[in-house]
Amino acid sequence: MSAAPQVKFYQVGSFAAGNRLLGPEAQSDQADPGRSNALTCGHRACQGCGEALGARYALDAAQRAAGGKVIAVNATGCLEVFSTPYPETSWQLPWLHSLFGNAPAVAAGVAAALRAKGRTDVRVVGQGGDGGTVDIGLGCLSGMFERNDDVLYICYDNEAYMNTGVQRSGATPATARTATTQAVGEQPGAPFGQGKNLPLIAMAHEIPYVATATVAGLRDLEAKVHRAMGIRGARYLHVLVPCPLGWGTASHDTVRIARLAEQTGLFPVFEATGGVVTDVTPIRRRVPVEEYLRPQKRYAHLFKPELRTDVIARLQRVADRNIARFGLLAQEEATS
């Protein structure tokens, strides 16, 4: 599988920078004045919400790839709640919401209905947070994978049940403080050895396409959505979307925190086909996990009242294992 093309960015004047000199076909979906604005104004997301940013980019890319013919099915969660306060909606595409745990099954049903009607031109995207995907909807999602239903399912992972008060989910990382994993005891926060790596679970189903992305690499996210929309069958995209409220970060730091998660190796960014990793986004400037942990209040107990070097070292080993497992170091970094 070929990697996304490298784009050269230009400084074209004192007040203009970016990719304005690129042809329309090479520009980002958000640079298109005719973009769909699938998630538009009026939603109630928190300032700096990574999920709102990721969903807008992902759905706009899906709309562009499918010529505007997309039906979205949304699990219960932050994305559903802040975007559709009854009787209003911020979605500008056909959009369905059912229950917390059955969005993959509903999306598969929509795809089956379209197939029965002979509508191969209309594509289906299922989406939800980590609670509705990694935990409550895992059975339905596994069934969707096993049947190879023609659905792209996107998980926006903010690593806890944020909508209901920041409770631990199966995607909450070790040592993170939540309302149900308090910073108490010898091993404070979420315990080591628990949780689920859903991208790897998806790969174990050997479906046509699995990928990870973050809101720090929005061009990469768009490219992966386009690639997924060009494939038929079950596809899975796992997007890291920092939550300022639940993570205790500044609202203007969302993209920076996501980038640090990638640069430490704690969140590997890769693509896989048929259960085999085919491409990775290399780490060009490796940083220690401490640099990622410090700005987040959910990890504050690792630094005060005493520095927990033992716990931080365990998290560093997790990152090191990811780097070795996926071959994440750029060549120049690996040989330096």
Coordinates of N, CA and C in Angstrom, one line a residue, residues 18 28 31 47 78 98 113 115 118 147 158 168 183 202 210-211 222 224 240 265 282 289 302 311 320 323:
G18 N 1.0 28.1 3.8 CA 0.2 26.9 3.7 C 0.4 26.3 2.3
S28 N -6.2 19.9 0.7 CA -6.9 19.2 1.7 C -8.4 19.3 1.5
A31 N -9.7 22.6 2.5 CA -9.4 23.8 1.7 C -10.3 24.0 0.5
Q47 N -14.9 23.7 24.2 CA -13.8 24.4 23.5 C -12.6 23.5 23.4
C78 N -20.6 11.4 23.5 CA -20.4 12.8 23.4 C -20.8 13.3 22.0
S98 N -29.1 5.3 17.1 CA -29.9 4.3 17.8 C -29.5 4.2 19.2
A113 N -29.6 -2.9 3.5 CA -30.8 -2.3 2.8 C -30.4 -1.7 1.5
R115 N -27.8 -2.4 -0.3 CA -27.5 -3.5 -1.3 C -28.7 -4.1 -1.9
G118 N -30.0 -2.2 -4.6 CA -29.1 -2.0 -5.7 C -28.4 -0.6 -5.7
R147 N -18.6 -10.6 9.4 CA -19.5 -10.7 8.2 C -18.9 -9.9 7.0
N158 N -11.3 9.1 23.0 CA -10.8 10.1 24.0 C -10.6 9.4 25.4
R168 N -13.8 5.4 33.6 CA -12.8 4.5 32.9 C -13.5 3.7 31.8
A183 N -6.8 8.6 41.9 CA -5.3 8.6 42.2 C -5.0 8.3 43.6
A202 N -9.2 -5.5 15.7 CA -9.8 -5.4 14.4 C -8.9 -6.2 13.4
V210 N -7.5 -1.6 8.3 CA -7.5 -1.1 9.6 C -6.5 0.0 9.7
A211 N -6.8 1.2 10.3 CA -5.8 2.2 10.4 C -6.0 3.0 11.7
E222 N -7.5 12.5 6.7 CA -8.2 12.6 5.4 C -7.8 11.6 4.4
K224 N -6.5 8.7 4.9 CA -6.9 7.3 5.3 C -8.4 7.1 5.1
L240 N -7.3 9.1 17.6 CA -7.1 9.6 19.0 C -7.5 11.1 19.0
G265 N 5.4 7.3 21.1 CA 5.1 5.9 20.8 C 4.0 5.3 21.6
P282 N 6.3 7.3 10.7 CA 7.5 7.2 11.6 C 7.6 8.3 12.5
V289 N 8.0 9.9 27.4 CA 6.6 9.9 27.8 C 6.3 11.0 28.8
L302 N 1.3 11.6 39.2 CA 2.6 11.0 39.0 C 3.8 11.9 39.3
V311 N 6.6 4.5 38.1 CA 5.4 4.3 37.3 C 5.7 4.9 35.9
D320 N 8.1 2.1 24.4 CA 9.2 1.5 23.7 C 8.8 0.2 23.0
I323 N 7.1 1.1 19.8 CA 8.1 1.5 18.8 C 8.7 0.4 18.2

